[in-house]
Amino acid sequence: MRSGTVWLVVLGLMSFTTVTAAEFRFEDVVEQARERAGSAYQAPDTIPDFMRNLSYQDYQSIRFDPEKNLWKEASSKFQVMLVPAGKFYTRPVNIYVVDAEGVSKLEFDKSLFNMPDSELSKRVPADLGYAGFKLTFPFDGPDIANQFLVFAGASYFRGVSKDTAFGLSARGVAVDTGLPSGEQFPDFTDFWLVRPARNSEEMRVYALLDGPSLTGAYQFTVYPGEETRLDVKARLFIRDDIELLGLAPLTSMFFYGENTPRPDGEWRPQVHDSDGLLIHDGESGEWLWRPLINPKRLATSFHQTSRIAGFGLIQRDTEFRHFEDLEARYERRPSAWVSMDDDWGAGDVVLVEIPTDDETNDNIVAFWSPDDKVTGGAERSLEYSMTFGGPDVARHPGGKAVNTFIGAGDRIGGGDQSGAYRVLVDFAGGQLADIEPDAPVVSKVSGGDGVEVLEHFVEWVQPENKWRLSILARPAKDSILQLRGYLELDDQVVTETWTYSLPPGAGPGSQR
């Protein structure tokens, strides 16, 4: 039996099996996923209406007592805080601990939570259940349990590194995201937390996923630090045909930014968790940067390649003065980068941008989708790494697009072309850092169908040590403004490829 007074009560509520940590393996979860896939889907139980209808403030008042962290009594570097079901989290999950004593289930215990409202405390069911868990690690000192990874709600999980704050989320899988038929949200229904050694720098978590169209087994090996990395192994079993399967999905928020109009009444310069999608094409070696927008209507974009090396949602803007929000601290939001450990074959990086009227909605989704059809009865294995950290988490070596500005192309400073846009893209870093201001840097720009590129040129921006690409382009009436551009020196590419897509009615000035 474990030592410590806090967990003696909890352990009395655990049920044990004789499988030890050394014997419990990923294949055990795979077998459970395979078995579930062979039967009809059954939706998990939901919590009582009272708990689903709690106000946001009431739910937030139910706080896990950090003095009761799992493994705190052993001064473990990794500790666990439990998330109560309620409000958004309507489906309880099963959480097991795998250690030298076996596999034990954590039964719900409301005494682990502080609830200052006595009436609310009385009404919370004694068998409510947990919605998920938070992992902690001592980023700020040996006695400080910093939360760095949260699994809660459907197949969502969020991670941060040492110097970032929670923002974007990841998911186990996405199913039919952005399609008119509607999206499915499979759930992680069971978790197994493998207890690490007291001073271990890594930890392993297993998860079982279940949904109407598929099941899955997941293994997460977690490495927190200056960057927090999750090595992911997954095995999916397809129940029914899936039109659009999303692998390694990332979900974020973009309300408005430097490249979009500021909504009426907003005083903050920008509001977003991520400002762009970065793609590393493993076939061409090209790096592509796509600034995000908040469209008027749902927009879905596809980047096709025969081999993907990596992709991610990035928060490149990390200056407080560009957000001026002391509460949200958007400049500290993490970036997330997905890198493939093997060849995933041909497919698309899919970007879904959903209209939103405020910052409370995660309206951006990016994922990898295979070219081959996903049919019932099929199986799919994959391995990848997901890293949370600062804007350079992708180790992109070239010049980067650090600003994108857009305005009307028919006014002073923009041009004299009705229906056109003036687009400015600032590049910095990489090889550009060693180029003299008078170097013969040239721009390469092209437009999509129906887009007329009227002019483009490059200027050195002396005050900020950047190179500015200026474009004047006009889309056909009611057409999408699609542009791509990069910089060259002596016939050598010195930057990533900047890409942009602006639907009709989403731009500034006369086109708004």
Coordinates of C-alpha atoms in Angstrom, one line a residue:
M1 CA 0.0 0.0 0.0
R2 CA 1.3 3.5 -0.8
S3 CA 2.4 5.7 2.1
G4 CA 0.9 9.1 2.9
T5 CA -2.3 10.1 4.7
V6 CA -4.0 11.9 1.8
W7 CA -4.3 8.9 -0.5
L8 CA -5.3 6.3 2.1
V9 CA -8.9 7.2 1.6
V10 CA -8.7 7.2 -2.2
L11 CA -7.0 3.9 -2.3
G12 CA -9.8 2.4 -0.3
L13 CA -12.0 3.1 -3.3
M14 CA -9.7 1.6 -5.9
S15 CA -10.2 -1.7 -7.6
F16 CA -7.0 -3.6 -8.4
T17 CA -6.0 -6.1 -11.1
T18 CA -2.8 -8.1 -11.0
V19 CA -1.2 -6.6 -14.1
T20 CA 1.9 -4.6 -13.2
A21 CA 3.4 -1.5 -14.9
A22 CA 6.0 -3.7 -16.5
E23 CA 3.4 -5.9 -18.1
F24 CA 0.8 -3.3 -19.2
R25 CA 1.5 -2.3 -22.8
F26 CA 0.2 -0.4 -25.8
E27 CA -1.0 -3.6 -27.3
D28 CA -3.4 -4.1 -24.4
V29 CA -5.2 -0.9 -25.3
V30 CA -5.0 -1.9 -29.0
E31 CA -6.9 -5.1 -28.2
Q32 CA -9.6 -3.1 -26.4
A33 CA -10.0 -0.7 -29.3
R34 CA -10.2 -3.7 -31.8
E35 CA -12.8 -5.4 -29.7
R36 CA -15.0 -2.2 -29.4
A37 CA -14.8 -1.7 -33.2
G38 CA -16.3 -5.1 -33.7
S39 CA -19.6 -4.0 -32.0
A40 CA -22.1 -1.1 -32.5
Y41 CA -21.1 2.2 -31.0
Q42 CA -22.7 3.1 -27.7
A43 CA -22.5 6.7 -26.6
P44 CA -20.9 7.2 -23.1
D45 CA -23.2 8.0 -20.2
T46 CA -23.7 11.7 -19.5
I47 CA -23.8 13.6 -16.2
P48 CA -27.1 14.9 -14.6
D49 CA -28.8 18.0 -16.1
F50 CA -27.9 20.0 -12.9
M51 CA -24.2 19.6 -13.6
R52 CA -24.5 20.2 -17.3
N53 CA -26.4 23.5 -16.7
L54 CA -24.0 24.9 -14.1
S55 CA -23.0 28.5 -14.8
Y56 CA -19.4 29.0 -15.8
Q57 CA -18.6 30.6 -12.5
D58 CA -20.2 27.8 -10.5
Y59 CA -18.3 25.1 -12.4
Q60 CA -15.0 27.0 -12.0
S61 CA -15.6 27.2 -8.3
I62 CA -15.2 23.4 -8.0
R63 CA -11.4 23.3 -7.7
F64 CA -9.2 20.3 -7.2
D65 CA -7.2 20.7 -3.9
P66 CA -3.5 20.8 -5.0
E67 CA -2.5 19.4 -1.6
K68 CA -4.1 16.2 -2.8
N69 CA -2.3 15.8 -6.1
L70 CA -1.7 12.2 -7.0
W71 CA 1.9 11.2 -6.2
K72 CA 2.5 14.4 -4.1
E73 CA 3.3 12.3 -1.1
A74 CA 6.3 10.8 -2.8
S75 CA 7.5 14.3 -4.0
S76 CA 7.3 13.0 -7.6
K77 CA 8.3 15.5 -10.4
F78 CA 5.1 14.4 -12.2
Q79 CA 1.9 14.8 -10.3
V80 CA -1.8 14.5 -11.3
M81 CA -4.8 16.8 -10.7
L82 CA -8.3 15.6 -11.5
V83 CA -10.9 17.5 -13.5
P84 CA -14.5 17.2 -12.4
A85 CA -17.3 16.5 -14.9
G86 CA -19.6 19.4 -15.4
K87 CA -20.6 22.3 -17.7
F88 CA -18.7 21.6 -21.0
Y89 CA -17.5 18.2 -19.8
T90 CA -20.6 16.1 -19.9
R91 CA -19.1 12.6 -20.2
P92 CA -17.1 11.1 -17.4
V93 CA -14.0 9.0 -18.2
N94 CA -12.3 6.1 -16.6
I95 CA -8.9 6.8 -15.2
Y96 CA -6.5 4.1 -14.1
V97 CA -3.1 4.2 -12.5
V98 CA -0.5 1.6 -13.6
D99 CA 2.3 1.0 -11.1
A100 CA 4.2 -1.7 -9.3
E101 CA 1.0 -2.7 -7.4
G102 CA -1.0 -3.3 -10.6
V103 CA -3.7 -1.4 -12.5
S104 CA -6.0 0.5 -10.2
K105 CA -9.1 2.6 -11.1
L106 CA -9.5 6.1 -9.6
E107 CA -13.0 6.2 -8.2
F108 CA -14.6 9.6 -7.9
D109 CA -14.1 11.3 -4.6
K110 CA -15.7 14.8 -4.1
S111 CA -13.6 15.4 -1.0
L112 CA -10.7 16.0 -3.3
F113 CA -12.3 19.2 -4.4
N114 CA -12.7 22.6 -2.7
M115 CA -16.3 24.0 -3.1
P116 CA -16.8 27.2 -1.2
D117 CA -20.6 27.2 -2.0
S118 CA -22.1 24.8 0.6
E119 CA -25.3 24.5 -1.4
L120 CA -23.4 23.6 -4.5
S121 CA -21.3 21.1 -2.6
K122 CA -24.4 19.4 -1.3
R123 CA -25.8 18.9 -4.8
V124 CA -22.7 17.6 -6.5
P125 CA -23.3 13.8 -6.9
A126 CA -21.0 11.6 -4.9
D127 CA -20.6 9.4 -8.1
L128 CA -20.2 12.3 -10.5
G129 CA -17.0 11.1 -12.2
Y130 CA -13.9 12.8 -13.6
A131 CA -13.8 14.5 -17.0
G132 CA -10.1 14.2 -17.3
F133 CA -6.8 15.1 -15.6
K134 CA -4.0 17.7 -15.5
L135 CA -0.3 16.8 -15.4
T136 CA 2.1 19.0 -13.4
F137 CA 5.9 19.3 -13.5
P138 CA 8.2 21.7 -11.5
F139 CA 9.1 24.3 -14.2
D140 CA 9.5 27.1 -11.6
G141 CA 11.2 25.2 -8.8
P142 CA 11.2 21.8 -7.1
D143 CA 8.3 22.7 -4.8
I144 CA 6.1 24.2 -7.5
A145 CA 3.7 21.9 -9.5
N146 CA 3.2 23.8 -12.8
Q147 CA 0.3 22.5 -14.9
F148 CA 1.5 21.7 -18.4
L149 CA -0.8 19.1 -20.0
V150 CA -4.6 18.7 -19.7
F151 CA -6.7 15.9 -21.1
A152 CA -10.4 16.8 -20.9
G153 CA -13.4 16.8 -23.2
A154 CA -13.9 14.5 -26.2
S155 CA -10.4 13.7 -27.5
Y156 CA -9.0 17.2 -26.7
F157 CA -5.7 17.9 -24.9
R158 CA -3.7 21.1 -24.3
G159 CA -0.1 21.5 -23.6
V160 CA 2.4 24.3 -22.7
S161 CA 6.1 24.6 -22.4
K162 CA 8.0 26.3 -19.5
D163 CA 7.5 29.9 -20.7
T164 CA 4.1 29.7 -22.4
A165 CA 0.5 29.9 -21.3
F166 CA -2.4 27.6 -22.3
G167 CA -4.0 28.5 -25.6
L168 CA -4.5 26.2 -28.6
S169 CA -5.6 22.5 -28.3
A170 CA -4.8 19.2 -30.0
R171 CA -7.1 16.2 -30.5
G172 CA -6.7 12.5 -30.9
V173 CA -8.6 12.6 -34.2
A174 CA -11.0 14.7 -36.3
V175 CA -13.9 13.3 -38.2
D176 CA -15.7 15.2 -41.0
T177 CA -14.6 18.6 -39.6
G178 CA -16.0 21.4 -41.7
L179 CA -18.3 19.3 -43.8
P180 CA -22.0 20.1 -44.3
S181 CA -22.9 16.6 -43.0
G182 CA -21.6 17.7 -39.6
E183 CA -18.6 16.8 -37.5
Q184 CA -18.3 13.8 -35.2
F185 CA -16.4 14.2 -31.8
P186 CA -15.0 10.8 -30.7
D187 CA -14.2 10.6 -27.0
F188 CA -11.2 9.4 -25.1
T189 CA -13.2 7.1 -22.7
D190 CA -10.4 5.5 -20.7
F191 CA -6.9 6.6 -19.6
W192 CA -4.0 4.7 -18.0
L193 CA -1.4 6.8 -16.2
V194 CA 1.8 4.9 -15.9
R195 CA 3.5 6.1 -12.7
P196 CA 7.0 7.4 -13.4
A197 CA 10.0 7.1 -11.2
R198 CA 10.2 9.9 -8.6
N199 CA 12.8 12.0 -10.5
S200 CA 11.8 10.9 -14.1
E201 CA 11.9 13.5 -16.8
E202 CA 9.3 11.6 -18.9
M203 CA 5.9 10.0 -18.4
R204 CA 3.6 7.7 -20.4
V205 CA -0.2 7.9 -20.8
Y206 CA -2.4 5.4 -22.7
A207 CA -5.8 6.3 -24.0
L208 CA -8.8 4.4 -25.5
L209 CA -10.8 6.4 -28.1
D210 CA -14.4 5.5 -29.1
G211 CA -16.7 7.2 -31.6
P212 CA -19.5 6.4 -34.1
S213 CA -17.2 5.8 -37.0
L214 CA -14.0 4.5 -35.4
T215 CA -12.1 3.4 -32.3
G216 CA -8.5 4.0 -31.4
A217 CA -5.6 3.1 -29.1
Y218 CA -3.1 5.9 -28.2
Q219 CA 0.2 6.0 -26.4
F220 CA 1.6 9.4 -25.3
T221 CA 5.1 9.6 -24.1
V222 CA 5.5 13.0 -22.5
Y223 CA 8.6 15.2 -22.1
P224 CA 8.0 18.6 -20.4
G225 CA 10.5 21.4 -20.5
E226 CA 11.6 24.4 -22.4
E227 CA 9.6 22.8 -25.1
T228 CA 7.0 20.1 -24.2
R229 CA 7.0 17.1 -26.6
L230 CA 4.6 14.3 -26.9
D231 CA 5.6 11.2 -28.9
V232 CA 2.4 9.7 -30.1
K233 CA 1.7 6.2 -31.3
A234 CA -1.9 5.4 -32.5
R235 CA -3.8 2.5 -34.0
L236 CA -7.2 3.3 -35.5
F237 CA -10.0 0.8 -36.3
I238 CA -12.6 2.2 -38.7
R239 CA -16.2 1.2 -38.0
D240 CA -17.9 3.0 -40.9
D241 CA -16.7 4.9 -44.0
I242 CA -15.3 8.4 -43.2
E243 CA -15.4 11.1 -45.8
L244 CA -12.7 13.4 -44.2
L245 CA -10.4 11.8 -41.6
G246 CA -8.2 14.3 -39.8
L247 CA -5.0 13.0 -38.2
A248 CA -2.9 14.9 -35.6
P249 CA -5.5 17.7 -35.5
L250 CA -4.8 21.1 -33.9
T251 CA -7.6 23.5 -32.8
S252 CA -7.1 27.2 -32.1
M253 CA -8.7 30.7 -32.1
F254 CA -8.3 33.6 -34.5
F255 CA -10.6 36.5 -33.9
Y256 CA -8.7 39.3 -35.7
G257 CA -5.1 40.4 -36.3
E258 CA -2.9 42.7 -38.2
N259 CA -4.1 41.3 -41.6
T260 CA -7.8 41.7 -40.9
P261 CA -10.1 44.6 -40.0
R262 CA -10.6 45.3 -36.3
P263 CA -14.2 44.8 -35.3
D264 CA -16.2 47.8 -34.2
G265 CA -15.7 48.6 -30.5
E266 CA -12.6 46.6 -30.0
W267 CA -9.7 48.5 -28.4
R268 CA -7.1 45.7 -28.5
P269 CA -4.9 45.7 -31.6
Q270 CA -5.1 41.9 -32.0
V271 CA -6.9 38.9 -30.5
H272 CA -5.7 35.4 -31.4
D273 CA -4.1 32.2 -30.0
S274 CA -2.4 31.5 -33.3
D275 CA -1.7 33.7 -36.3
G276 CA -0.7 31.3 -39.0
L277 CA -0.4 27.8 -40.4
L278 CA 3.1 26.6 -41.1
I279 CA 3.7 23.6 -43.5
H280 CA 6.9 21.8 -44.3
D281 CA 6.4 19.9 -47.6
G282 CA 8.6 16.8 -47.4
E283 CA 8.4 16.3 -51.2
S284 CA 9.6 19.7 -52.3
G285 CA 11.4 20.8 -49.1
E286 CA 9.4 24.0 -49.3
W287 CA 8.2 25.8 -46.1
L288 CA 4.8 27.5 -46.5
W289 CA 3.3 30.1 -44.2
R290 CA -0.4 30.9 -44.3
P291 CA -1.7 33.8 -42.2
L292 CA -5.0 33.0 -40.6
I293 CA -8.3 34.9 -41.1
N294 CA -11.7 35.1 -39.5
P295 CA -13.9 34.6 -42.6
K296 CA -17.5 35.7 -43.1
R297 CA -18.4 32.1 -44.2
L298 CA -16.8 28.8 -43.4
A299 CA -13.6 28.3 -45.5
T300 CA -11.7 25.1 -46.1
S301 CA -8.3 25.0 -47.8
F302 CA -6.1 22.0 -48.8
H303 CA -2.4 21.8 -49.4
Q304 CA -1.7 18.6 -51.2
T305 CA 1.6 16.7 -51.1
S306 CA 2.9 13.2 -51.7
R307 CA 4.9 13.5 -48.5
I308 CA 4.4 15.7 -45.4
A309 CA 7.3 16.5 -43.1
G310 CA 5.4 18.6 -40.6
F311 CA 2.8 21.2 -40.0
G312 CA 1.6 23.4 -37.1
L313 CA -0.4 26.3 -35.9
I314 CA 2.0 29.0 -34.8
Q315 CA 1.8 32.2 -32.7
R316 CA 4.6 34.2 -34.3
D317 CA 3.6 37.5 -32.7
T318 CA 4.9 37.5 -29.2
E319 CA 4.9 41.2 -28.3
F320 CA 2.6 42.4 -25.6
R321 CA 2.1 45.8 -27.3
H322 CA 0.5 44.0 -30.2
F323 CA -2.3 42.7 -27.9
E324 CA -2.4 44.9 -24.8
D325 CA -4.4 42.3 -22.9
L326 CA -3.2 41.9 -19.3
E327 CA -5.6 39.1 -18.6
A328 CA -5.5 36.9 -21.7
R329 CA -1.8 37.5 -22.4
Y330 CA -2.1 36.3 -26.0
E331 CA 1.6 37.0 -26.6
R332 CA 2.4 34.0 -24.4
R333 CA 0.2 31.5 -26.2
P334 CA 2.1 28.4 -27.4
S335 CA 2.7 27.2 -30.9
A336 CA 2.3 23.6 -31.7
W337 CA 4.3 21.6 -34.3
V338 CA 3.5 18.1 -35.6
S339 CA 6.4 16.1 -37.2
M340 CA 6.0 12.7 -38.8
D341 CA 8.2 9.8 -37.7
D342 CA 7.5 7.9 -40.9
D343 CA 6.1 8.5 -44.4
W344 CA 2.3 9.0 -44.2
G345 CA 1.9 8.9 -48.0
A346 CA 0.0 11.3 -50.2
G347 CA -2.6 13.5 -48.7
D348 CA -3.5 17.1 -47.7
V349 CA -2.9 19.5 -44.8
V350 CA -6.4 20.8 -44.3
L351 CA -7.1 24.2 -42.8
V352 CA -10.7 24.9 -41.6
E353 CA -11.5 28.6 -40.7
I354 CA -14.9 29.1 -39.1
P355 CA -16.6 32.5 -38.6
T356 CA -16.7 33.8 -35.1
D357 CA -18.1 37.0 -33.5
D358 CA -15.9 36.8 -30.4
E359 CA -12.8 35.2 -28.9
T360 CA -14.6 32.4 -26.9
N361 CA -14.8 30.1 -29.9
D362 CA -12.0 27.9 -31.2
N363 CA -12.6 28.6 -34.9
I364 CA -9.4 27.3 -36.5
V365 CA -8.7 23.6 -37.2
A366 CA -5.7 22.1 -39.0
F367 CA -5.0 18.4 -39.7
W368 CA -3.5 15.9 -42.1
S369 CA -6.0 13.9 -44.2
P370 CA -4.9 10.9 -46.3
D371 CA -5.7 10.7 -50.0
D372 CA -6.9 7.1 -49.9
K373 CA -10.5 6.3 -48.9
V374 CA -11.2 5.5 -45.3
T375 CA -13.6 2.6 -45.3
G376 CA -15.3 0.6 -42.7
G377 CA -13.2 -2.4 -41.5
A378 CA -9.9 -0.8 -42.3
E379 CA -7.1 -0.2 -39.8
R380 CA -4.5 2.5 -39.7
S381 CA -1.3 2.9 -37.6
L382 CA 0.6 6.2 -37.2
E383 CA 3.4 7.7 -35.2
Y384 CA 4.3 11.4 -34.8
S385 CA 5.7 13.9 -32.4
M386 CA 3.7 17.0 -31.2
T387 CA 5.7 19.8 -29.7
F388 CA 4.4 22.8 -27.8
G389 CA 6.7 25.8 -27.4
G390 CA 7.6 29.2 -28.8
P391 CA 7.3 30.4 -32.4
D392 CA 10.5 28.7 -33.5
V393 CA 9.2 25.3 -32.4
A394 CA 9.4 24.0 -36.0
R395 CA 13.2 24.7 -36.4
H396 CA 12.4 26.5 -39.6
P397 CA 15.8 27.7 -40.9
G398 CA 14.8 30.2 -43.6
G399 CA 13.5 33.8 -43.7
K400 CA 10.0 34.1 -42.2
A401 CA 7.0 36.2 -43.0
V402 CA 6.7 38.1 -39.7
N403 CA 4.0 40.6 -40.7
T404 CA 1.1 40.7 -43.2
F405 CA -0.8 43.9 -43.7
I406 CA -3.7 44.5 -46.1
G407 CA -5.5 47.6 -47.3
A408 CA -7.5 49.0 -50.2
G409 CA -5.6 49.5 -53.4
D410 CA -7.4 52.6 -54.4
R411 CA -6.2 55.2 -52.0
I412 CA -3.1 57.2 -51.0
G413 CA -0.3 54.8 -50.0
G414 CA -2.2 51.8 -51.5
G415 CA -2.5 52.7 -55.2
D416 CA -5.1 53.9 -57.7
Q417 CA -6.7 50.7 -58.7
S418 CA -10.4 50.3 -57.9
G419 CA -11.3 46.8 -56.5
A420 CA -7.6 46.0 -55.8
Y421 CA -5.8 45.3 -52.5
R422 CA -2.4 46.5 -51.3
V423 CA -0.7 43.7 -49.5
L424 CA 2.5 44.1 -47.5
V425 CA 4.5 41.2 -46.2
D426 CA 7.6 41.7 -44.0
F427 CA 10.3 39.0 -44.1
A428 CA 13.1 38.6 -41.5
G429 CA 15.5 36.0 -40.1
G430 CA 17.4 33.1 -41.6
Q431 CA 19.6 34.0 -44.5
L432 CA 18.1 37.5 -44.6
A433 CA 20.0 38.4 -41.5
D434 CA 23.3 38.4 -43.4
I435 CA 22.1 40.3 -46.5
E436 CA 23.2 43.9 -47.1
P437 CA 20.5 46.5 -47.4
D438 CA 21.5 47.2 -51.0
A439 CA 21.5 43.6 -52.1
P440 CA 19.5 42.9 -55.3
V441 CA 16.7 41.0 -53.5
V442 CA 13.8 40.2 -55.9
S443 CA 10.2 39.1 -55.3
K444 CA 8.4 36.2 -56.9
V445 CA 4.6 36.5 -56.7
S446 CA 1.7 34.7 -58.4
G447 CA -2.1 34.9 -58.1
G448 CA -4.8 32.2 -58.1
D449 CA -7.6 31.9 -60.6
G450 CA -9.2 35.2 -61.4
V451 CA -6.5 37.2 -59.6
E452 CA -4.6 39.9 -61.4
V453 CA -1.2 40.8 -59.9
L454 CA -0.8 44.4 -60.9
E455 CA 2.7 45.0 -59.4
H456 CA 5.1 43.7 -56.8
F457 CA 8.5 44.8 -55.5
V458 CA 10.8 44.6 -52.5
E459 CA 12.1 47.3 -50.1
W460 CA 14.5 47.2 -47.2
V461 CA 12.8 48.3 -44.0
Q462 CA 15.7 50.0 -42.2
P463 CA 13.9 50.8 -38.8
E464 CA 13.2 47.1 -38.2
N465 CA 15.9 45.3 -40.2
K466 CA 13.3 43.6 -42.4
W467 CA 12.6 43.1 -46.1
R468 CA 9.1 44.2 -47.3
L469 CA 7.3 42.6 -50.2
S470 CA 4.6 45.0 -51.6
I471 CA 1.9 43.6 -53.8
L472 CA -1.0 45.3 -55.6
A473 CA -3.5 42.7 -56.7
R474 CA -7.1 42.6 -57.9
P475 CA -9.4 39.6 -57.7
A476 CA -12.3 39.1 -60.1
K477 CA -15.6 40.3 -58.8
D478 CA -16.9 37.9 -56.0
S479 CA -13.7 35.8 -56.3
I480 CA -11.2 34.8 -53.6
L481 CA -8.0 36.8 -53.5
Q482 CA -5.3 34.0 -53.6
L483 CA -1.7 35.0 -53.6
R484 CA 1.7 33.4 -53.0
G485 CA 5.1 34.9 -52.9
Y486 CA 8.7 34.6 -51.7
L487 CA 12.1 36.4 -52.0
E488 CA 15.2 35.4 -54.0
L489 CA 18.8 36.6 -54.1
D490 CA 21.0 35.6 -57.0
D491 CA 18.4 33.0 -58.1
Q492 CA 18.4 31.4 -54.7
V493 CA 15.2 31.2 -52.5
V494 CA 15.9 33.0 -49.2
T495 CA 12.5 32.8 -47.5
E496 CA 9.6 30.6 -46.9
T497 CA 6.6 30.8 -49.3
W498 CA 4.0 33.2 -48.0
T499 CA 0.4 32.2 -49.1
Y500 CA -2.8 34.1 -48.6
S501 CA -6.5 33.5 -49.2
L502 CA -9.1 36.2 -48.6
P503 CA -12.7 35.4 -49.5
P504 CA -15.0 38.1 -50.9
G505 CA -16.3 40.5 -48.3
A506 CA -13.6 39.7 -45.8
G507 CA -11.1 42.4 -46.7
P508 CA -10.8 46.1 -45.7
G509 CA -12.0 49.2 -47.5
S510 CA -14.2 49.1 -50.5
Q511 CA -14.2 45.3 -50.5
R512 CA -15.5 44.9 -46.9

